[in-house]
mmCIF file of C-alpha atoms in Angstrom:
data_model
loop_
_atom_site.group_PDB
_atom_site.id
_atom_site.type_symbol
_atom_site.label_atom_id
_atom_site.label_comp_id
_atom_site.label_asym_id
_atom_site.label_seq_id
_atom_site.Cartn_x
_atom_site.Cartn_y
_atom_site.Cartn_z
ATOM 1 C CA UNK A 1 1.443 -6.306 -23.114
ATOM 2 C CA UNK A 2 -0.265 -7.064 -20.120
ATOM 3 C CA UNK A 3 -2.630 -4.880 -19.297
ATOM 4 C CA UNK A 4 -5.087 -4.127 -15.653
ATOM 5 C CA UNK A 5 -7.916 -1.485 -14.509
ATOM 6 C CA UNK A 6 -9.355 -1.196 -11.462
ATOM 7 C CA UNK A 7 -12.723 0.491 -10.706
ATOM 8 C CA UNK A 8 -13.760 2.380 -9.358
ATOM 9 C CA UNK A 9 -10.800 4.371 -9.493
ATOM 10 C CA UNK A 10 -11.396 6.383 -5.491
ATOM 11 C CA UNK A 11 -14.309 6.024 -3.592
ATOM 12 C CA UNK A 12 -15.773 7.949 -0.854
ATOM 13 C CA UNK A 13 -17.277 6.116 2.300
ATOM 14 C CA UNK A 14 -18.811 5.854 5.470
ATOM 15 C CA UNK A 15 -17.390 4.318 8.173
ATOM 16 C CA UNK A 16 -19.368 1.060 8.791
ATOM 17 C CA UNK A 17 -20.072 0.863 4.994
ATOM 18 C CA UNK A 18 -19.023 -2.278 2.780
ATOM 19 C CA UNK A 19 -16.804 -1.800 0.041
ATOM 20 C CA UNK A 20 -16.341 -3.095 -3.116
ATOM 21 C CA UNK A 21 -13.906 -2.400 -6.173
ATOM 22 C CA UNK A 22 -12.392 -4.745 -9.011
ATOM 23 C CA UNK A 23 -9.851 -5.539 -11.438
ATOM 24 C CA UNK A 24 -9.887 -7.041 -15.308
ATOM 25 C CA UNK A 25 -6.874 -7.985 -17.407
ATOM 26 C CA UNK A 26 -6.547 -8.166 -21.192
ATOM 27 C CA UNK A 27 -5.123 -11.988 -20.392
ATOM 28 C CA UNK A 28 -5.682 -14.881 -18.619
ATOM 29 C CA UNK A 29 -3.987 -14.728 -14.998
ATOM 30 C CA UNK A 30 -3.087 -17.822 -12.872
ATOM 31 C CA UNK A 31 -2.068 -15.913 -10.279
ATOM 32 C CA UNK A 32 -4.095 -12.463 -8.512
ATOM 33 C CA UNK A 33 -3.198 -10.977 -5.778
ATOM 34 C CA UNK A 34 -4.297 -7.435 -3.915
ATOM 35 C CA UNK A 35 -1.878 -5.204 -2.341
ATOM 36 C CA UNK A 36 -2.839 -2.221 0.189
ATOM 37 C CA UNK A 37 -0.226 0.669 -0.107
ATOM 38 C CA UNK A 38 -0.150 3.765 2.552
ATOM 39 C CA UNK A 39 1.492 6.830 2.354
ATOM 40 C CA UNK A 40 5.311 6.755 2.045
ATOM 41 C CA UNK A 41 5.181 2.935 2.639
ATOM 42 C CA UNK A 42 5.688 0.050 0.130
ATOM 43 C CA UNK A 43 2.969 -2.143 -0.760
ATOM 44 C CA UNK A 44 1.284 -4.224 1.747
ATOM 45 C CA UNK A 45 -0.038 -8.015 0.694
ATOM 46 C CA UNK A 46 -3.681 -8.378 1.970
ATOM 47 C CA UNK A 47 -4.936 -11.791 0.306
ATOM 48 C CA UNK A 48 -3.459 -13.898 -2.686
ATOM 49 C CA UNK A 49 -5.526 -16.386 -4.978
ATOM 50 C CA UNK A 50 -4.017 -18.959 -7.183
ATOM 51 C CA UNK A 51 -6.831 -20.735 -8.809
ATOM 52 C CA UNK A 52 -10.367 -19.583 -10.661
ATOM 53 C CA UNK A 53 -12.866 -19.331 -8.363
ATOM 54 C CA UNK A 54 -11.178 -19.328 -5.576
ATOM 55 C CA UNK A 55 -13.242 -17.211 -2.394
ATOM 56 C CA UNK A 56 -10.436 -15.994 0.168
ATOM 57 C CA UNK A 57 -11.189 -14.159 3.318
ATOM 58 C CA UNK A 58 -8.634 -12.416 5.548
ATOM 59 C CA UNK A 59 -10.568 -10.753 8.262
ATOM 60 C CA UNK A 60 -13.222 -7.841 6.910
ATOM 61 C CA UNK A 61 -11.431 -8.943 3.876
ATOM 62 C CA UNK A 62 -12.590 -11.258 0.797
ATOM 63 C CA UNK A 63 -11.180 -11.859 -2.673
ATOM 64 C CA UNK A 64 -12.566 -13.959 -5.646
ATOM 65 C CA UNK A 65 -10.564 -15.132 -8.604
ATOM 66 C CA UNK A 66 -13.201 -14.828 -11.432
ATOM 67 C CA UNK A 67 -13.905 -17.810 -13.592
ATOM 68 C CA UNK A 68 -12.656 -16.415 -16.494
ATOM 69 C CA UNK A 69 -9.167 -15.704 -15.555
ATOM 70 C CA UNK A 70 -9.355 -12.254 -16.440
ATOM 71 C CA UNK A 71 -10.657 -10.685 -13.318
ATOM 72 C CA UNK A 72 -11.434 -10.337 -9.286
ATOM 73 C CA UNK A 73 -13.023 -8.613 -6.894
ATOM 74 C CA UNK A 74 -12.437 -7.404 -3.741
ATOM 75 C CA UNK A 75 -14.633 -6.863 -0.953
ATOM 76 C CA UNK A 76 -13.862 -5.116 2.837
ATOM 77 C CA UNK A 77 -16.750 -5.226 5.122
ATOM 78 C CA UNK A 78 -17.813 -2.828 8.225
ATOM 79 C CA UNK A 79 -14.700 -0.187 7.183
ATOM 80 C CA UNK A 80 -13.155 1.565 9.294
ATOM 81 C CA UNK A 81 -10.476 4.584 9.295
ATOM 82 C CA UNK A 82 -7.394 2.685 9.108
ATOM 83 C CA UNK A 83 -9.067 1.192 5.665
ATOM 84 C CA UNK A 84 -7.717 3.941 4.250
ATOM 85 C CA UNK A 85 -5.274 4.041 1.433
ATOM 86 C CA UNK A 86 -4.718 2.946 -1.982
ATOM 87 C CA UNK A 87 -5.852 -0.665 -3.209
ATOM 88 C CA UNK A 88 -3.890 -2.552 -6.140
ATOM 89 C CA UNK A 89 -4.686 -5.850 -7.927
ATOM 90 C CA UNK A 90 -1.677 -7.569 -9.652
ATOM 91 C CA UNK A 91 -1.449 -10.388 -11.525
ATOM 92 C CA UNK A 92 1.005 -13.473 -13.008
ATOM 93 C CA UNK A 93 0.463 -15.221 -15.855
ATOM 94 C CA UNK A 94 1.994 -19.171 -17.323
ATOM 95 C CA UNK A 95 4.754 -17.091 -19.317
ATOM 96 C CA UNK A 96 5.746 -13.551 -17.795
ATOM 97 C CA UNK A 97 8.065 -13.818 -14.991
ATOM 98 C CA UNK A 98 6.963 -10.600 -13.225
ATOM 99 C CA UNK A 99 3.672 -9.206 -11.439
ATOM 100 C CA UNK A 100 1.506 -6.447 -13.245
ATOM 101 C CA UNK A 101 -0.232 -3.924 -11.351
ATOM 102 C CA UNK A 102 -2.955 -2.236 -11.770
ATOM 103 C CA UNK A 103 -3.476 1.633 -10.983
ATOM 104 C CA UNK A 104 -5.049 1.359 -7.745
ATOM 105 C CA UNK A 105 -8.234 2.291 -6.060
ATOM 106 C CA UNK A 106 -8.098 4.948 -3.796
ATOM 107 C CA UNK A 107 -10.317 4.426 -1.088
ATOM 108 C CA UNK A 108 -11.322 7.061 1.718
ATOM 109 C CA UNK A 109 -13.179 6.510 4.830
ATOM 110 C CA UNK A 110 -15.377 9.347 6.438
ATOM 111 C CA UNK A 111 -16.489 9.273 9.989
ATOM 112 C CA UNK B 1 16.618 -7.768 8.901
ATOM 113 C CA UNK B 2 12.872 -9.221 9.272
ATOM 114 C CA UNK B 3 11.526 -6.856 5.688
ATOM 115 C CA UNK B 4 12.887 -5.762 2.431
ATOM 116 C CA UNK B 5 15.036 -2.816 3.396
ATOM 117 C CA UNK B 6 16.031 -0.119 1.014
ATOM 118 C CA UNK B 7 18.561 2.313 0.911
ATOM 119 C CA UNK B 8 18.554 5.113 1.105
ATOM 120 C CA UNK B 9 15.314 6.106 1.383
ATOM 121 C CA UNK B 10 15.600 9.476 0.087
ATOM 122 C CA UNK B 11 18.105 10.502 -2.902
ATOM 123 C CA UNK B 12 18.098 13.908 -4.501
ATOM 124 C CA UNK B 13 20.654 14.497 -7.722
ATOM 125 C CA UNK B 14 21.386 16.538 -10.360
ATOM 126 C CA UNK B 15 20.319 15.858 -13.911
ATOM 127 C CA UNK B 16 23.116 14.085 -15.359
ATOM 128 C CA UNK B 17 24.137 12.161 -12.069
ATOM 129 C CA UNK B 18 24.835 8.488 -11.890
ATOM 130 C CA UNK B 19 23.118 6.564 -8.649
ATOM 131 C CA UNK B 20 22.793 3.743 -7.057
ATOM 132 C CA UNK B 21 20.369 2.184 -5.061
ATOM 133 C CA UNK B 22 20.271 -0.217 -3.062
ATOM 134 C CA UNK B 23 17.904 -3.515 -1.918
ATOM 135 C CA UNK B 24 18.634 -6.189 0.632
ATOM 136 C CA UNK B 25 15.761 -8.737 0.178
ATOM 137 C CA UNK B 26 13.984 -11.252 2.899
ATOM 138 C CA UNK B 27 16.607 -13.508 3.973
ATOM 139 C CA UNK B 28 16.285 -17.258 1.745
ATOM 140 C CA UNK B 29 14.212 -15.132 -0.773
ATOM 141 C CA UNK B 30 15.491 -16.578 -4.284
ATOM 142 C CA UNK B 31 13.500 -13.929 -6.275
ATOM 143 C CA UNK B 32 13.699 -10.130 -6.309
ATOM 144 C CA UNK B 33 12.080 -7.551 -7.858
ATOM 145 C CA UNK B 34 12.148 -3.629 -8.916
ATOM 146 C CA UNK B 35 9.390 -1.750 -9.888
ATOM 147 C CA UNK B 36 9.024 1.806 -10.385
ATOM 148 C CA UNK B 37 6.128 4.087 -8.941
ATOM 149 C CA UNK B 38 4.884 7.309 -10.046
ATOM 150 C CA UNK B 39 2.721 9.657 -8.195
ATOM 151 C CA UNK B 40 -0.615 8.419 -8.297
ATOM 152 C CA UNK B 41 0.050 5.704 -10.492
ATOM 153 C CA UNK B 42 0.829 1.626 -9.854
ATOM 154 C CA UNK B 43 3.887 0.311 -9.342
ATOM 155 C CA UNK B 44 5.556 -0.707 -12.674
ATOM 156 C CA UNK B 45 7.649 -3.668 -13.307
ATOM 157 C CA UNK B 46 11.351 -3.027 -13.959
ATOM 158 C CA UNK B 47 13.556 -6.405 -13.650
ATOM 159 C CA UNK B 48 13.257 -9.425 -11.894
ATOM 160 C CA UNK B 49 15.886 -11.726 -10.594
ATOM 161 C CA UNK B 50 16.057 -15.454 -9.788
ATOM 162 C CA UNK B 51 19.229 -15.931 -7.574
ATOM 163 C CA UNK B 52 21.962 -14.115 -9.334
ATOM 164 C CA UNK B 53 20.561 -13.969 -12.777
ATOM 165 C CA UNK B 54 18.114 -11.064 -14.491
ATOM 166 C CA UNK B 55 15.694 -13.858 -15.182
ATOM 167 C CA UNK B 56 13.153 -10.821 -17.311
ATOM 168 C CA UNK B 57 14.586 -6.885 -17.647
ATOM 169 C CA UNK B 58 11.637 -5.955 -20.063
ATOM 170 C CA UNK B 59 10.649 -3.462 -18.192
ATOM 171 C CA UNK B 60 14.084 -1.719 -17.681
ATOM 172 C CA UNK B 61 13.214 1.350 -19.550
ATOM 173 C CA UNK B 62 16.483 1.859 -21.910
ATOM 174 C CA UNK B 63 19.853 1.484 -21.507
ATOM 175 C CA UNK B 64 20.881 3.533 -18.441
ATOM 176 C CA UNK B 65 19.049 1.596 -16.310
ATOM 177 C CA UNK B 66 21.087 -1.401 -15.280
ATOM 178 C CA UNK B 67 20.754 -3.549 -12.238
ATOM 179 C CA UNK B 68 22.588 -6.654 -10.494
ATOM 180 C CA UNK B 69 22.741 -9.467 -7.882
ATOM 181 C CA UNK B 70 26.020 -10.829 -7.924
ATOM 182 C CA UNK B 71 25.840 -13.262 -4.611
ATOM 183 C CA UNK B 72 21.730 -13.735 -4.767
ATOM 184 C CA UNK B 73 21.406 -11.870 -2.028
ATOM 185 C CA UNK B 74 21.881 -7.808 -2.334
ATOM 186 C CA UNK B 75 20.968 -6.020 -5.523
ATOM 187 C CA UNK B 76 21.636 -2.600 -6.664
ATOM 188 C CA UNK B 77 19.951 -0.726 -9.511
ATOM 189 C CA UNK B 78 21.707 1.688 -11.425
ATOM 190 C CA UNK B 79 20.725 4.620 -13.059
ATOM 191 C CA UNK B 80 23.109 6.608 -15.667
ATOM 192 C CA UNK B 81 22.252 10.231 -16.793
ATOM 193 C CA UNK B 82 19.608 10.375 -14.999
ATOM 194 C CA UNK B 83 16.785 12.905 -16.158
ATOM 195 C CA UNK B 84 14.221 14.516 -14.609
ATOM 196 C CA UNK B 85 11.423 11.911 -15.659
ATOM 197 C CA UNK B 86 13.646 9.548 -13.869
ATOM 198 C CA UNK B 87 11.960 10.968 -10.333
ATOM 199 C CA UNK B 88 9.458 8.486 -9.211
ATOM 200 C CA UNK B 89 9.683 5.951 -6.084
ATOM 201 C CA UNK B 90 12.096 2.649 -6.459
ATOM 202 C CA UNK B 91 10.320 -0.066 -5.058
ATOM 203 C CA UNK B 92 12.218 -3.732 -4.204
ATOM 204 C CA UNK B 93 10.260 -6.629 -3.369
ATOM 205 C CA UNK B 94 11.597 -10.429 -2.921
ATOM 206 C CA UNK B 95 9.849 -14.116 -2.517
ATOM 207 C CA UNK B 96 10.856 -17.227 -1.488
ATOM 208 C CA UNK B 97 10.569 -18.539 -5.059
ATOM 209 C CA UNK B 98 9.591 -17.227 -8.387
ATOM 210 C CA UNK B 99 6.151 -17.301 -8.213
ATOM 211 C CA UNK B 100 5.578 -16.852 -4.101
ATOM 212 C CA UNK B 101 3.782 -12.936 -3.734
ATOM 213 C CA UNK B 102 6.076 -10.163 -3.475
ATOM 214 C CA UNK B 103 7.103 -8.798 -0.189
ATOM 215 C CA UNK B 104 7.853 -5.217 -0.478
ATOM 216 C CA UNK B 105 10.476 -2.599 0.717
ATOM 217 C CA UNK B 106 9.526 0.908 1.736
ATOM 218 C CA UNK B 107 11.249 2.479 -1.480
ATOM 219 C CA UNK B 108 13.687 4.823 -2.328
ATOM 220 C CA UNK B 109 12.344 8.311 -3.203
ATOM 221 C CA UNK B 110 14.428 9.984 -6.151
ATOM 222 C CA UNK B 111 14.412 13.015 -7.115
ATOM 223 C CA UNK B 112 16.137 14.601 -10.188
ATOM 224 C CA UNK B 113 16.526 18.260 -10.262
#
């Protein structure tokens, strides 16, 4: 089946730093999309990207659909504290009806 | 409600219970989801519905897992027998159609002792 990673898997920062982590599938996706989950809460969308090479920015946020189909990226500029938390890439392809996910990036933010 | 809302948000039960939990999507949302999420891992697809129908349970993993969505609206997923490896976080999510991105509940936390 399906299959996603995500690297790195955590990552320690500084506050003010630029961050950036990534996901590749075994497949071809038509569909990514990157999630932001807190503690206790349920995933949180942060940007969605529906065709290759598509460059989508949502505040200190940007996300690229790769050429290939079989991966993006995503980028957060100038973090800060509330950055914190874990980062998942999921993706749809023509014939499954469901979203995979990957198994996150765990990002921490130091002061 | 504006969100997903789940219910209840906690359940502990005894190896061998039966429960049910409990989603009520996005109002209008045609699709609905459950995944399952274990500690430190990513959320894991379970079934997915399009209006009343399972449109994909390939993820349900055997057969005392069962879920439904008899109006389109509210679904519950059902867990016979449950074991100890059952204990993970239920996550819901809905969209307006089947391939809109998934807005998410909170969860239900189970826990099978």
């Amino acid at each position: 089946g399906q299959q996603l990673n995500q690297s790195p898997q955590s990552m320690f920062i500084q506050e003010g730093e630029d961050v950036s982590m990534n996901c590749t599938s075994s497949s071809i996706f038509n569909t990514w999309l990157w999630y932001k989950q807190d503690p206790g809460e349920g995933p949180v969308l942060l940007i969605a990207l529906y065709k290759a090479g598509e460059l989508t920015s949502n505040g200190r946020l940007t996300a690229q659909f790769g050429i290939t189909r079989k991966d993006s990226f995503l980028n957060i500029s100038a973090s800060i504290p509330s950055d914190v938390g874990i980062y998942f890439c999921a993706g749809h392809d023509n014939y499954g009806q469901n979203f995979v996910f990957g198994p996150g990036t765990r990002l921490s933010v130091l002061p | 409600g504006a969100g997903v809302s789940q219910t209840p948000s906690n359940k502990v039960t005894e190896k061998g219970k039966y429960v049910e939990l409990r989603c009520d999507p996005i109002s209008g949302h045609t699709a609905l989801y459950w995944y399952r999420q274990s500690l430190g891992q990513g959320p894991e697809f379970l079934i997915y519905f399009q209006g009343t129908g399972a449109a994909d349970d390939s993820g349900l993993p055997n057969d005392r897992f069962f879920a439904v969505r008899p109006e389109g609206s509210v679904s519950t997923l059902k867990i016979q027998r449950t074991e100890r490896g059952d204990s993970a976080v239920y996550l819901c999510a809905s969209s307006l159609r089947g391939r809109g991105y998934p807005f998410f509940g909170q969860g239900t936390r189970l826990t099978v002792v």
